[in-house]
Amino acid sequence: MPSNRTRHRALVPPNLPRYIPYSRALQQRLFLVAQHLSRSSSPSAIRRGLDQLHAQLLLNGFTHKRFLLAKLLSLTVAAADLPRAESLFILSVPPSPASPTLANLLLRTAATSGSTPSALLAFLSRLVGCHGLRPNAFTFSTLLAAFAPAGVGALPHGRALHALALASGVLAQTGDSGHVMTSLVSVYASAQQLGDARKAFDEMSTRAVAAWNCMLAAYVRCREVDAALRFFSEMPNSRRDVVSWTTMIGGCANAGRPAEAVELFWRMRKARVKDDAVTMVALL
């Protein structure tokens, strides 16, 4: 059985000085180790590294260092390690209100861990009620992105989050509302609520390429190919990328309209938009 001394050494990442409390150099080393760990594609390797980094945080009294907590929380997202994320987040509170950055990372971890839309909403309510979180645009876009794959089942939760975003004033902030509104379009589209999706799209003050493509995909997903073609014709040329063209080509091909799919392909070539493998598959 390993001795206490051996076990303690196992907690220390390689090449790190051990007993230097509150050392700026050690904080930087821990941050760099976490950054290196974030490049790993193995969740189990990330979890093992998190064990050591979390221990170093506690041993050296760095639990109040939010930049380190944020880096470790970003690793819990990759590892889908919700219990670890909760324990790291608790280290940051009090003070109140909770840091939106840390809270958003916690919510992202909950989403990647497979939490249901209702569980995520309950999580958000607890963060707001118990820790004084003031949700921002990233809070709402994170949750809405997690809701979209649930389709019709996420519709009531998406509506509830939409109402909360309106009440919080986030949608009135011109610079931040675009991501939230695009995510709302995606949630309504995945639930086949085209009217709500189009209303959210029309309410956007500025529309990025992602918003146009999201609405276009919604029409195609609901087999409204004629509506999709009309919407595509309304798109500014600067907003049509390979995703836009491929969506329309695939929509026409799947609807049994191969001539229109081929015509769109040649129009894409004429517009000097480079096709990719997905485009060619959609055309078949």
GROMACS .gro file of C-alpha atoms in nm:
model
  284
    1MET     CA    1   0.000   0.000   0.000
    2PRO     CA    2   0.152   0.340  -0.093
    3SER     CA    3   0.258   0.564   0.193
    4ASN     CA    4   0.099   0.902   0.269
    5ARG     CA    5   0.409   1.068   0.129
    6THR     CA    6   0.376   0.875  -0.200
    7ARG     CA    7   0.008   0.958  -0.226
    8HIS     CA    8   0.080   1.327  -0.169
    9ARG     CA    9   0.342   1.326  -0.444
   10ALA     CA   10   0.090   1.174  -0.683
   11LEU     CA   11  -0.125   1.482  -0.641
   12VAL     CA   12   0.148   1.712  -0.763
   13PRO     CA   13   0.168   1.769  -1.140
   14PRO     CA   14   0.520   1.703  -1.273
   15ASN     CA   15   0.780   1.980  -1.252
   16LEU     CA   16   0.576   2.191  -1.010
   17PRO     CA   17   0.726   2.327  -0.687
   18ARG     CA   18   0.522   2.193  -0.394
   19TYR     CA   19   0.513   2.414  -0.087
   20ILE     CA   20   0.494   2.771  -0.220
   21PRO     CA   21   0.167   2.913  -0.085
   22TYR     CA   22   0.020   3.212  -0.272
   23SER     CA   23   0.307   3.204  -0.522
   24ARG     CA   24   0.232   3.384  -0.847
   25ALA     CA   25   0.476   3.154  -1.026
   26LEU     CA   26   0.289   2.848  -0.900
   27GLN     CA   27  -0.044   2.995  -1.008
   28GLN     CA   28   0.096   3.049  -1.356
   29ARG     CA   29   0.235   2.695  -1.363
   30LEU     CA   30  -0.101   2.549  -1.262
   31PHE     CA   31  -0.273   2.755  -1.532
   32LEU     CA   32  -0.026   2.631  -1.795
   33VAL     CA   33  -0.072   2.269  -1.686
   34ALA     CA   34  -0.451   2.314  -1.714
   35GLN     CA   35  -0.407   2.472  -2.057
   36HIS     CA   36  -0.193   2.177  -2.169
   37LEU     CA   37  -0.451   1.934  -2.031
   38SER     CA   38  -0.727   2.106  -2.230
   39ARG     CA   39  -0.561   1.984  -2.552
   40SER     CA   40  -0.624   1.622  -2.454
   41SER     CA   41  -0.899   1.437  -2.638
   42SER     CA   42  -0.940   1.180  -2.359
   43PRO     CA   43  -1.206   1.261  -2.093
   44SER     CA   44  -1.048   1.008  -1.855
   45ALA     CA   45  -0.706   1.176  -1.888
   46ILE     CA   46  -0.867   1.515  -1.822
   47ARG     CA   47  -1.039   1.376  -1.511
   48ARG     CA   48  -0.709   1.241  -1.376
   49GLY     CA   49  -0.544   1.577  -1.436
   50LEU     CA   50  -0.836   1.755  -1.269
   51ASP     CA   51  -0.782   1.541  -0.957
   52GLN     CA   52  -0.428   1.676  -0.925
   53LEU     CA   53  -0.510   2.036  -1.017
   54HIS     CA   54  -0.807   2.048  -0.778
   55ALA     CA   55  -0.584   1.916  -0.499
   56GLN     CA   56  -0.321   2.182  -0.573
   57LEU     CA   57  -0.589   2.450  -0.560
   58LEU     CA   58  -0.688   2.337  -0.210
   59LEU     CA   59  -0.335   2.266  -0.080
   60ASN     CA   60  -0.200   2.605  -0.181
   61GLY     CA   61  -0.496   2.822  -0.086
   62PHE     CA   62  -0.581   2.929  -0.441
   63THR     CA   63  -0.955   2.871  -0.411
   64HIS     CA   64  -1.020   3.246  -0.438
   65LYS     CA   65  -0.835   3.273  -0.770
   66ARG     CA   66  -1.117   3.295  -1.021
   67PHE     CA   67  -0.896   3.271  -1.328
   68LEU     CA   68  -0.780   2.929  -1.207
   69LEU     CA   69  -1.134   2.823  -1.116
   70ALA     CA   70  -1.253   2.928  -1.462
   71LYS     CA   71  -0.977   2.726  -1.630
   72LEU     CA   72  -1.057   2.416  -1.425
   73LEU     CA   73  -1.429   2.457  -1.487
   74SER     CA   74  -1.363   2.470  -1.862
   75LEU     CA   75  -1.192   2.131  -1.822
   76THR     CA   76  -1.500   1.988  -1.649
   77VAL     CA   77  -1.697   2.081  -1.963
   78ALA     CA   78  -1.465   1.867  -2.176
   79ALA     CA   79  -1.475   1.584  -1.922
   80ALA     CA   80  -1.854   1.613  -1.862
   81ASP     CA   81  -1.770   1.599  -1.490
   82LEU     CA   82  -2.067   1.770  -1.323
   83PRO     CA   83  -1.988   1.676  -0.958
   84ARG     CA   84  -1.640   1.826  -0.997
   85ALA     CA   85  -1.784   2.138  -1.160
   86GLU     CA   86  -2.025   2.190  -0.871
   87SER     CA   87  -1.751   2.152  -0.610
   88LEU     CA   88  -1.527   2.399  -0.795
   89PHE     CA   89  -1.812   2.648  -0.836
   90ILE     CA   90  -1.894   2.632  -0.464
   91LEU     CA   91  -1.535   2.743  -0.391
   92SER     CA   92  -1.614   3.073  -0.565
   93VAL     CA   93  -1.919   3.163  -0.350
   94PRO     CA   94  -1.965   3.369  -0.146
   95PRO     CA   95  -1.930   3.651  -0.250
   96SER     CA   96  -2.267   3.712  -0.404
   97PRO     CA   97  -2.368   3.765  -0.679
   98ALA     CA   98  -2.203   3.465  -0.840
   99SER     CA   99  -1.961   3.518  -1.126
  100PRO     CA  100  -2.155   3.481  -1.456
  101THR     CA  101  -1.844   3.337  -1.621
  102LEU     CA  102  -1.810   3.057  -1.365
  103ALA     CA  103  -2.185   2.995  -1.355
  104ASN     CA  104  -2.201   2.968  -1.735
  105LEU     CA  105  -1.919   2.713  -1.731
  106LEU     CA  106  -2.108   2.515  -1.467
  107LEU     CA  107  -2.422   2.520  -1.685
  108ARG     CA  108  -2.220   2.410  -1.989
  109THR     CA  109  -2.086   2.115  -1.788
  110ALA     CA  110  -2.440   2.025  -1.682
  111ALA     CA  111  -2.546   2.036  -2.048
  112THR     CA  112  -2.259   1.815  -2.169
  113SER     CA  113  -2.330   1.572  -1.884
  114GLY     CA  114  -2.669   1.496  -2.036
  115SER     CA  115  -2.894   1.697  -1.803
  116THR     CA  116  -3.252   1.730  -1.930
  117PRO     CA  117  -3.399   2.073  -2.017
  118SER     CA  118  -3.609   2.068  -1.698
  119ALA     CA  119  -3.301   1.986  -1.487
  120LEU     CA  120  -3.105   2.268  -1.653
  121LEU     CA  121  -3.384   2.517  -1.580
  122ALA     CA  122  -3.390   2.400  -1.217
  123PHE     CA  123  -3.013   2.444  -1.207
  124LEU     CA  124  -3.048   2.800  -1.337
  125SER     CA  125  -3.320   2.880  -1.082
  126ARG     CA  126  -3.094   2.759  -0.801
  127LEU     CA  127  -2.804   2.971  -0.926
  128VAL     CA  128  -3.027   3.278  -0.945
  129GLY     CA  129  -3.209   3.218  -0.616
  130CYS     CA  130  -2.926   3.089  -0.397
  131HIS     CA  131  -2.619   3.254  -0.545
  132GLY     CA  132  -2.757   3.578  -0.686
  133LEU     CA  133  -2.659   3.501  -1.045
  134ARG     CA  134  -2.755   3.767  -1.298
  135PRO     CA  135  -2.793   3.571  -1.624
  136ASN     CA  136  -2.629   3.724  -1.930
  137ALA     CA  137  -2.649   3.651  -2.302
  138PHE     CA  138  -2.407   3.359  -2.277
  139THR     CA  139  -2.619   3.203  -2.002
  140PHE     CA  140  -2.925   3.197  -2.226
  141SER     CA  141  -2.745   3.092  -2.544
  142THR     CA  142  -2.572   2.807  -2.355
  143LEU     CA  143  -2.901   2.669  -2.225
  144LEU     CA  144  -3.091   2.717  -2.551
  145ALA     CA  145  -2.818   2.535  -2.743
  146ALA     CA  146  -2.861   2.245  -2.500
  147PHE     CA  147  -3.241   2.249  -2.544
  148ALA     CA  148  -3.249   2.238  -2.926
  149PRO     CA  149  -3.160   1.867  -2.972
  150ALA     CA  150  -3.458   1.769  -2.755
  151GLY     CA  151  -3.699   1.886  -3.028
  152VAL     CA  152  -4.066   1.918  -2.937
  153GLY     CA  153  -3.997   1.802  -2.580
  154ALA     CA  154  -3.793   2.116  -2.513
  155LEU     CA  155  -4.059   2.359  -2.640
  156PRO     CA  156  -4.213   2.454  -2.301
  157HIS     CA  157  -3.867   2.496  -2.150
  158GLY     CA  158  -3.757   2.706  -2.447
  159ARG     CA  159  -4.061   2.930  -2.406
  160ALA     CA  160  -3.989   2.967  -2.034
  161LEU     CA  161  -3.629   3.065  -2.105
  162HIS     CA  162  -3.745   3.307  -2.376
  163ALA     CA  163  -3.972   3.477  -2.121
  164LEU     CA  164  -3.688   3.494  -1.869
  165ALA     CA  165  -3.455   3.647  -2.129
  166LEU     CA  166  -3.716   3.914  -2.207
  167ALA     CA  167  -3.767   3.990  -1.838
  168SER     CA  168  -3.392   4.016  -1.774
  169GLY     CA  169  -3.346   4.278  -2.047
  170VAL     CA  170  -3.082   4.072  -2.229
  171LEU     CA  171  -3.276   4.084  -2.556
  172ALA     CA  172  -3.279   4.463  -2.541
  173GLN     CA  173  -2.897   4.472  -2.548
  174THR     CA  174  -2.824   4.510  -2.918
  175GLY     CA  175  -2.468   4.382  -2.905
  176ASP     CA  176  -2.545   4.066  -2.707
  177SER     CA  177  -2.892   3.963  -2.821
  178GLY     CA  178  -2.792   3.815  -3.159
  179HIS     CA  179  -2.656   3.486  -3.019
  180VAL     CA  180  -2.961   3.444  -2.796
  181MET     CA  181  -3.208   3.510  -3.076
  182THR     CA  182  -3.024   3.272  -3.311
  183SER     CA  183  -3.043   3.002  -3.042
  184LEU     CA  184  -3.414   3.074  -2.999
  185VAL     CA  185  -3.469   3.029  -3.373
  186SER     CA  186  -3.292   2.692  -3.345
  187VAL     CA  187  -3.506   2.579  -3.048
  188TYR     CA  188  -3.834   2.675  -3.215
  189ALA     CA  189  -3.724   2.523  -3.546
  190SER     CA  190  -3.626   2.192  -3.384
  191ALA     CA  191  -3.973   2.184  -3.228
  192GLN     CA  192  -4.124   2.250  -3.576
  193GLN     CA  193  -4.269   2.584  -3.465
  194LEU     CA  194  -4.193   2.774  -3.785
  195GLY     CA  195  -4.411   3.073  -3.693
  196ASP     CA  196  -4.227   3.129  -3.365
  197ALA     CA  197  -3.891   3.071  -3.531
  198ARG     CA  198  -3.964   3.327  -3.803
  199LYS     CA  199  -4.094   3.577  -3.547
  200ALA     CA  200  -3.771   3.547  -3.347
  201PHE     CA  201  -3.571   3.587  -3.669
  202ASP     CA  202  -3.766   3.897  -3.776
  203GLU     CA  203  -3.712   4.058  -3.434
  204MET     CA  204  -3.334   4.045  -3.472
  205SER     CA  205  -3.180   4.387  -3.532
  206THR     CA  206  -2.872   4.239  -3.700
  207ARG     CA  207  -2.858   3.892  -3.852
  208ALA     CA  208  -2.537   3.696  -3.875
  209VAL     CA  209  -2.482   3.419  -4.131
  210ALA     CA  210  -2.563   3.162  -3.861
  211ALA     CA  211  -2.908   3.315  -3.807
  212TRP     CA  212  -2.993   3.306  -4.179
  213ASN     CA  213  -2.873   2.946  -4.209
  214CYS     CA  214  -3.063   2.842  -3.898
  215MET     CA  215  -3.391   2.978  -4.034
  216LEU     CA  216  -3.325   2.828  -4.377
  217ALA     CA  217  -3.257   2.487  -4.222
  218ALA     CA  218  -3.582   2.518  -4.025
  219TYR     CA  219  -3.787   2.548  -4.345
  220VAL     CA  220  -3.606   2.254  -4.503
  221ARG     CA  221  -3.640   2.039  -4.189
  222CYS     CA  222  -4.016   2.099  -4.192
  223ARG     CA  223  -4.028   2.011  -4.564
  224GLU     CA  224  -4.140   2.363  -4.657
  225VAL     CA  225  -3.917   2.368  -4.965
  226ASP     CA  226  -4.106   2.644  -5.149
  227ALA     CA  227  -4.088   2.867  -4.840
  228ALA     CA  228  -3.718   2.780  -4.810
  229LEU     CA  229  -3.657   2.883  -5.172
  230ARG     CA  230  -3.836   3.215  -5.117
  231PHE     CA  231  -3.635   3.275  -4.800
  232PHE     CA  232  -3.313   3.182  -4.982
  233SER     CA  233  -3.391   3.439  -5.251
  234GLU     CA  234  -3.428   3.704  -4.978
  235MET     CA  235  -3.082   3.628  -4.836
  236PRO     CA  236  -2.816   3.889  -4.917
  237ASN     CA  237  -2.537   3.742  -5.129
  238SER     CA  238  -2.293   3.821  -4.850
  239ARG     CA  239  -2.489   3.589  -4.619
  240ARG     CA  240  -2.493   3.288  -4.853
  241ASP     CA  241  -2.211   3.052  -4.769
  242VAL     CA  242  -2.150   2.685  -4.851
  243VAL     CA  243  -2.384   2.582  -4.567
  244SER     CA  244  -2.670   2.789  -4.715
  245TRP     CA  245  -2.627   2.645  -5.063
  246THR     CA  246  -2.584   2.288  -4.937
  247THR     CA  247  -2.897   2.317  -4.723
  248MET     CA  248  -3.104   2.422  -5.025
  249ILE     CA  249  -2.949   2.163  -5.257
  250GLY     CA  250  -3.017   1.887  -5.005
  251GLY     CA  251  -3.369   2.016  -4.940
  252CYS     CA  252  -3.461   2.007  -5.309
  253ALA     CA  253  -3.298   1.667  -5.365
  254ASN     CA  254  -3.477   1.510  -5.067
  255ALA     CA  255  -3.809   1.659  -5.181
  256GLY     CA  256  -3.783   1.481  -5.516
  257ARG     CA  257  -3.687   1.794  -5.709
  258PRO     CA  258  -3.349   1.693  -5.857
  259ALA     CA  259  -3.356   1.945  -6.143
  260GLU     CA  260  -3.377   2.234  -5.897
  261ALA     CA  261  -3.100   2.080  -5.686
  262VAL     CA  262  -2.869   2.064  -5.989
  263GLU     CA  263  -2.961   2.418  -6.091
  264LEU     CA  264  -2.876   2.543  -5.740
  265PHE     CA  265  -2.543   2.361  -5.757
  266TRP     CA  266  -2.444   2.539  -6.078
  267ARG     CA  267  -2.564   2.871  -5.938
  268MET     CA  268  -2.338   2.810  -5.638
  269ARG     CA  269  -2.043   2.747  -5.869
  270LYS     CA  270  -2.126   3.065  -6.063
  271ALA     CA  271  -2.133   3.259  -5.734
  272ARG     CA  272  -1.778   3.129  -5.671
  273VAL     CA  273  -1.876   2.950  -5.350
  274LYS     CA  274  -1.654   2.645  -5.310
  275ASP     CA  275  -1.842   2.321  -5.256
  276ASP     CA  276  -1.733   2.050  -5.012
  277ALA     CA  277  -1.795   1.678  -4.957
  278VAL     CA  278  -2.126   1.746  -4.783
  279THR     CA  279  -2.248   1.940  -5.087
  280MET     CA  280  -2.168   1.651  -5.318
  281VAL     CA  281  -2.347   1.403  -5.092
  282ALA     CA  282  -2.653   1.632  -5.078
  283LEU     CA  283  -2.660   1.644  -5.457
  284LEU     CA  284  -2.667   1.265  -5.497
   0.00000   0.00000   0.00000
